[in-house]
């Protein structure tokens, strides 16, 4: 008797527009009968928020409605992109991956940046999540230690709240404040990898949703998927219409409705 195949859903980073696009895409896949149950949901940054929403048991149509509504609980960081672009330009070519030393530099940058207060940021994450309790089904959320560059994976056994775990995974360096948890200062898991796809190793079927894959990111995701030997990996990237809807600033809350609708169209197609 053969054993049942195991499956994982990997939700990549992508800002508030990434949350909207992934939500719409998942709804489209569900409506077209192409969204199975998953043994594991792995979320990074925006994907951590979507994973927590999905695992809450809230109907995807309701989650989609929240993304296309005019009223929302997001805040616009009104970001000056120049220092951020200058910093990551100085980091050089990251297509081969990010070294621990580079991650420490990113962590230092995150700690020194002026951002909104932690409590204000937490209120946003609280609004995002329909449930503030860890789900019973497996959900893993990626973060990075700002001081050591070490990957820190959080789940229901980690002893931290779901809100704090998602907030840490979404703590974009230079934009949102690092999050103190477990005696560490944690930042966005996407600084290590937008997908952290290697954590899905061992699963037979792996579905990856990745909204932000312009430039070298597309090749990086393809490389990560190819490295997951022994698994059948399906990667869904934002198509040209979705990229246009997402726009140049993934942190702009005003782009959420368009990104969600584009994801829905793409998932249903």
Short mmCIF file of C-alpha atoms in Angstrom, two decimals:
data_model
loop_
_atom_site.label_atom_id
_atom_site.label_comp_id
_atom_site.label_asym_id
_atom_site.label_seq_id
_atom_site.Cartn_x
_atom_site.Cartn_y
_atom_site.Cartn_z
CA UNK A 1 0.00 0.00 0.00
CA UNK A 2 1.52 3.33 -1.04
CA UNK A 3 1.56 6.25 1.36
CA UNK A 4 -0.37 9.44 0.59
CA UNK A 5 1.51 12.27 -1.05
CA UNK A 6 2.43 15.20 1.17
CA UNK A 7 2.03 18.80 0.05
CA UNK A 8 3.24 22.25 1.03
CA UNK A 9 2.09 25.74 0.13
CA UNK A 10 4.91 28.30 0.05
CA UNK A 11 3.79 31.94 0.20
CA UNK A 12 6.52 34.43 -0.70
CA UNK A 13 7.03 38.02 0.36
CA UNK A 14 5.63 40.95 -1.55
CA UNK A 15 4.37 43.80 0.63
CA UNK A 16 0.74 44.79 1.04
CA UNK A 17 0.13 44.35 -2.69
CA UNK A 18 1.63 40.86 -2.40
CA UNK A 19 -0.87 40.01 0.33
CA UNK A 20 -3.68 41.19 -1.93
CA UNK A 21 -2.38 39.34 -5.01
CA UNK A 22 -1.80 36.06 -3.15
CA UNK A 23 -5.26 36.27 -1.58
CA UNK A 24 -6.91 36.86 -4.94
CA UNK A 25 -4.87 34.10 -6.57
CA UNK A 26 -5.82 31.58 -3.88
CA UNK A 27 -9.49 32.44 -4.30
CA UNK A 28 -9.22 32.02 -8.06
CA UNK A 29 -7.52 28.64 -7.65
CA UNK A 30 -10.19 27.55 -5.19
CA UNK A 31 -13.03 28.60 -7.47
CA UNK A 32 -11.48 26.72 -10.38
CA UNK A 33 -11.06 23.59 -8.26
CA UNK A 34 -7.27 23.74 -8.23
CA UNK A 35 -6.58 24.50 -4.56
CA UNK A 36 -5.96 21.32 -2.55
CA UNK A 37 -5.55 20.99 1.19
CA UNK A 38 -1.93 21.40 2.30
CA UNK A 39 0.00 19.55 4.96
CA UNK A 40 2.20 22.61 5.52
CA UNK A 41 1.82 26.30 4.90
CA UNK A 42 5.13 28.19 4.90
CA UNK A 43 4.95 31.98 4.91
CA UNK A 44 7.57 34.66 4.49
CA UNK A 45 6.82 38.35 5.07
CA UNK A 46 3.58 39.08 3.17
CA UNK A 47 3.22 35.32 2.82
CA UNK A 48 3.26 34.96 6.61
CA UNK A 49 0.19 37.20 6.82
CA UNK A 50 -1.58 35.31 4.03
CA UNK A 51 -0.66 31.96 5.57
CA UNK A 52 -2.07 32.99 8.95
CA UNK A 53 -5.24 34.27 7.26
CA UNK A 54 -5.65 31.08 5.25
CA UNK A 55 -5.05 28.80 8.23
CA UNK A 56 -7.58 30.77 10.33
CA UNK A 57 -10.37 28.98 8.47
CA UNK A 58 -11.83 32.26 7.22
CA UNK A 59 -13.45 31.85 3.84
CA UNK A 60 -11.22 33.05 1.02
CA UNK A 61 -14.04 35.12 -0.46
CA UNK A 62 -14.22 37.05 2.82
CA UNK A 63 -10.45 37.56 2.84
CA UNK A 64 -10.66 38.77 -0.75
CA UNK A 65 -13.43 41.23 0.12
CA UNK A 66 -11.17 42.74 2.78
CA UNK A 67 -8.48 43.35 0.16
CA UNK A 68 -10.74 45.12 -2.32
CA UNK A 69 -12.59 47.22 0.27
CA UNK A 70 -11.89 50.96 0.42
CA UNK A 71 -11.62 50.89 4.23
CA UNK A 72 -8.62 49.09 5.70
CA UNK A 73 -6.23 49.07 8.62
CA UNK A 74 -2.95 49.38 6.70
CA UNK A 75 -0.68 52.40 7.01
CA UNK A 76 1.40 53.98 4.27
CA UNK A 77 5.03 54.32 5.45
CA UNK A 78 5.44 57.19 2.94
CA UNK A 79 8.85 55.79 2.37
CA UNK A 80 11.85 57.67 1.08
CA UNK A 81 13.17 54.95 -1.20
CA UNK A 82 16.55 56.55 -1.86
CA UNK A 83 18.34 55.40 1.33
CA UNK A 84 16.84 51.92 0.95
CA UNK A 85 17.89 51.64 -2.69
CA UNK A 86 21.36 53.01 -1.89
CA UNK A 87 21.85 50.47 0.89
CA UNK A 88 20.87 47.43 -1.14
CA UNK A 89 22.82 48.69 -4.16
CA UNK A 90 25.87 48.83 -1.92
CA UNK A 91 25.19 45.21 -0.92
CA UNK A 92 26.00 44.19 -4.50
CA UNK A 93 24.80 41.18 -6.50
CA UNK A 94 22.60 38.97 -4.30
CA UNK A 95 21.60 36.53 -7.04
CA UNK A 96 23.80 33.81 -5.53
CA UNK A 97 22.11 34.20 -2.16
CA UNK A 98 22.72 36.31 0.92
CA UNK A 99 25.64 35.47 3.19
CA UNK A 100 25.38 35.58 7.01
CA UNK A 101 27.69 38.60 6.96
CA UNK A 102 25.39 40.43 4.57
CA UNK A 103 22.38 39.54 6.71
CA UNK A 104 24.11 41.07 9.75
CA UNK A 105 24.62 44.27 7.72
CA UNK A 106 20.92 44.26 6.83
CA UNK A 107 20.12 43.74 10.51
CA UNK A 108 22.25 46.73 11.51
CA UNK A 109 20.52 48.83 8.88
CA UNK A 110 17.13 47.75 10.24
CA UNK A 111 18.06 48.58 13.84
CA UNK A 112 19.30 52.05 12.95
CA UNK A 113 16.35 53.06 10.77
CA UNK A 114 13.67 55.45 12.00
CA UNK A 115 10.27 53.79 11.68
CA UNK A 116 6.79 53.97 13.16
CA UNK A 117 6.49 52.84 16.81
CA UNK A 118 6.19 49.10 17.39
CA UNK A 119 2.70 49.45 18.92
CA UNK A 120 1.43 51.26 15.82
CA UNK A 121 2.82 48.55 13.59
CA UNK A 122 1.33 45.81 15.79
CA UNK A 123 -2.13 47.32 15.40
CA UNK A 124 -1.80 46.86 11.63
CA UNK A 125 -0.95 43.16 12.01
CA UNK A 126 -3.81 42.68 14.47
CA UNK A 127 -6.15 44.13 11.86
CA UNK A 128 -4.76 41.85 9.16
CA UNK A 129 -5.36 38.60 11.02
CA UNK A 130 -8.91 37.26 11.42
CA UNK A 131 -7.66 35.06 14.27
CA UNK A 132 -4.84 35.86 16.69
CA UNK A 133 -4.44 32.24 17.74
CA UNK A 134 -2.06 29.78 16.15
CA UNK A 135 -3.98 27.31 13.96
CA UNK A 136 -3.99 23.60 14.68
CA UNK A 137 -2.84 22.87 11.11
CA UNK A 138 0.91 23.32 10.50
CA UNK A 139 1.96 26.91 9.79
CA UNK A 140 5.62 27.98 9.75
CA UNK A 141 6.70 31.61 9.61
CA UNK A 142 10.20 32.79 8.71
CA UNK A 143 12.20 35.56 10.35
CA UNK A 144 15.87 36.52 10.63
CA UNK A 145 17.87 37.45 13.72
CA UNK A 146 19.03 41.05 13.14
CA UNK A 147 22.18 40.55 15.22
CA UNK A 148 23.43 37.21 13.90
CA UNK A 149 21.77 36.84 10.49
CA UNK A 150 20.41 33.46 11.60
CA UNK A 151 17.16 32.13 10.17
CA UNK A 152 14.52 31.79 12.89
CA UNK A 153 11.42 29.78 12.02
CA UNK A 154 8.38 30.32 14.23
CA UNK A 155 5.38 28.04 14.70
CA UNK A 156 2.79 27.13 17.30
CA UNK A 157 5.45 25.54 19.52
CA UNK A 158 7.75 28.59 19.60
CA UNK A 159 6.14 30.27 22.60
CA UNK A 160 5.32 33.55 20.83
CA UNK A 161 1.97 34.96 19.74
CA UNK A 162 0.84 34.60 16.15
CA UNK A 163 0.52 38.39 15.84
CA UNK A 164 4.12 38.91 16.95
CA UNK A 165 5.39 36.14 14.67
CA UNK A 166 3.71 37.67 11.61
CA UNK A 167 4.85 41.15 12.62
CA UNK A 168 8.46 39.95 12.82
CA UNK A 169 8.27 38.20 9.46
CA UNK A 170 6.88 41.40 7.91
CA UNK A 171 9.48 43.71 9.51
CA UNK A 172 10.98 45.05 6.28
CA UNK A 173 14.40 46.60 7.13
CA UNK A 174 14.36 50.38 6.97
CA UNK A 175 10.55 50.44 6.76
CA UNK A 176 9.08 48.71 9.83
CA UNK A 177 10.62 48.21 13.29
CA UNK A 178 12.47 45.02 14.24
CA UNK A 179 10.51 42.87 16.70
CA UNK A 180 11.95 41.69 20.05
CA UNK A 181 11.06 38.01 20.53
CA UNK A 182 12.69 35.07 22.30
CA UNK A 183 15.57 37.24 23.49
CA UNK A 184 16.33 38.21 19.89
CA UNK A 185 15.59 41.13 17.60
CA UNK A 186 13.83 39.70 14.55
CA UNK A 187 13.34 41.12 11.07
CA UNK A 188 11.70 40.17 7.78
CA UNK A 189 12.34 36.58 6.73
CA UNK A 190 12.44 37.80 3.14
CA UNK A 191 15.93 39.24 3.58
CA UNK A 192 17.22 35.66 3.51
CA UNK A 193 14.97 34.56 0.66
CA UNK A 194 11.63 35.75 -0.66
CA UNK A 195 10.37 32.16 -0.49
CA UNK A 196 12.67 30.28 1.93
CA UNK A 197 11.69 27.37 -0.27
CA UNK A 198 14.36 25.06 1.13
CA UNK A 199 12.20 24.69 4.26
CA UNK A 200 9.67 22.75 2.17
CA UNK A 201 12.22 20.02 1.50
CA UNK A 202 10.79 16.53 1.88
CA UNK A 203 7.28 17.33 0.67
CA UNK A 204 6.13 15.54 -2.46
CA UNK A 205 4.12 18.41 -3.94
CA UNK A 206 5.06 22.06 -3.41
CA UNK A 207 3.09 25.05 -4.68
CA UNK A 208 4.88 28.42 -4.59
CA UNK A 209 3.16 31.79 -4.97
CA UNK A 210 5.63 34.61 -5.64
CA UNK A 211 4.31 38.08 -6.58
CA UNK A 212 7.54 40.10 -6.74
CA UNK A 213 9.88 38.47 -9.25
CA UNK A 214 11.07 41.33 -11.41
CA UNK A 215 14.73 41.44 -12.42
CA UNK A 216 17.03 38.88 -10.78
CA UNK A 217 14.30 37.68 -8.39
CA UNK A 218 12.74 35.50 -11.09
CA UNK A 219 16.00 33.62 -11.60
CA UNK A 220 16.51 33.25 -7.85
CA UNK A 221 13.08 31.67 -7.37
CA UNK A 222 13.70 29.33 -10.30
CA UNK A 223 17.06 28.33 -8.81
CA UNK A 224 15.49 27.66 -5.41
CA UNK A 225 12.77 25.54 -7.01
CA UNK A 226 15.31 23.51 -8.98
CA UNK A 227 17.29 22.85 -5.81
CA UNK A 228 14.28 21.21 -4.14
CA UNK A 229 15.10 17.76 -5.48
CA UNK A 230 12.64 14.98 -4.79
CA UNK A 231 9.68 17.37 -4.87
CA UNK A 232 7.33 18.32 -7.66
CA UNK A 233 7.45 22.12 -7.49
CA UNK A 234 4.92 24.38 -9.17
CA UNK A 235 5.73 28.09 -9.12
CA UNK A 236 3.11 30.73 -9.90
CA UNK A 237 4.59 34.15 -10.59
CA UNK A 238 2.73 37.39 -11.16
CA UNK A 239 2.00 37.68 -14.86
CA UNK A 240 2.40 40.92 -16.81
CA UNK A 241 -1.10 42.17 -16.00
CA UNK A 242 -0.63 41.38 -12.32
CA UNK A 243 2.74 43.14 -12.25
CA UNK A 244 1.12 46.23 -13.69
CA UNK A 245 -1.65 46.09 -11.07
CA UNK A 246 0.84 45.59 -8.24
CA UNK A 247 2.77 48.64 -9.41
CA UNK A 248 6.25 49.90 -8.52
CA UNK A 249 5.66 50.22 -4.76
CA UNK A 250 4.60 46.99 -3.06
CA UNK A 251 3.98 48.90 0.18
CA UNK A 252 1.30 51.20 -1.22
CA UNK A 253 -2.07 50.25 0.35
CA UNK A 254 -3.94 52.03 -2.44
CA UNK A 255 -2.80 49.32 -4.89
CA UNK A 256 -4.40 46.50 -2.90
CA UNK A 257 -7.75 46.26 -4.75
CA UNK A 258 -6.16 46.18 -8.19
CA UNK A 259 -3.56 43.62 -7.08
CA UNK A 260 -6.23 41.39 -5.50
CA UNK A 261 -8.42 41.47 -8.62
CA UNK A 262 -5.43 40.72 -10.86
CA UNK A 263 -4.47 37.77 -8.67
CA UNK A 264 -8.05 36.49 -8.76
CA UNK A 265 -8.14 36.71 -12.56
CA UNK A 266 -4.82 34.92 -12.82
CA UNK A 267 -5.79 32.17 -10.39
CA UNK A 268 -9.11 31.52 -12.09
CA UNK A 269 -7.58 31.40 -15.57
#
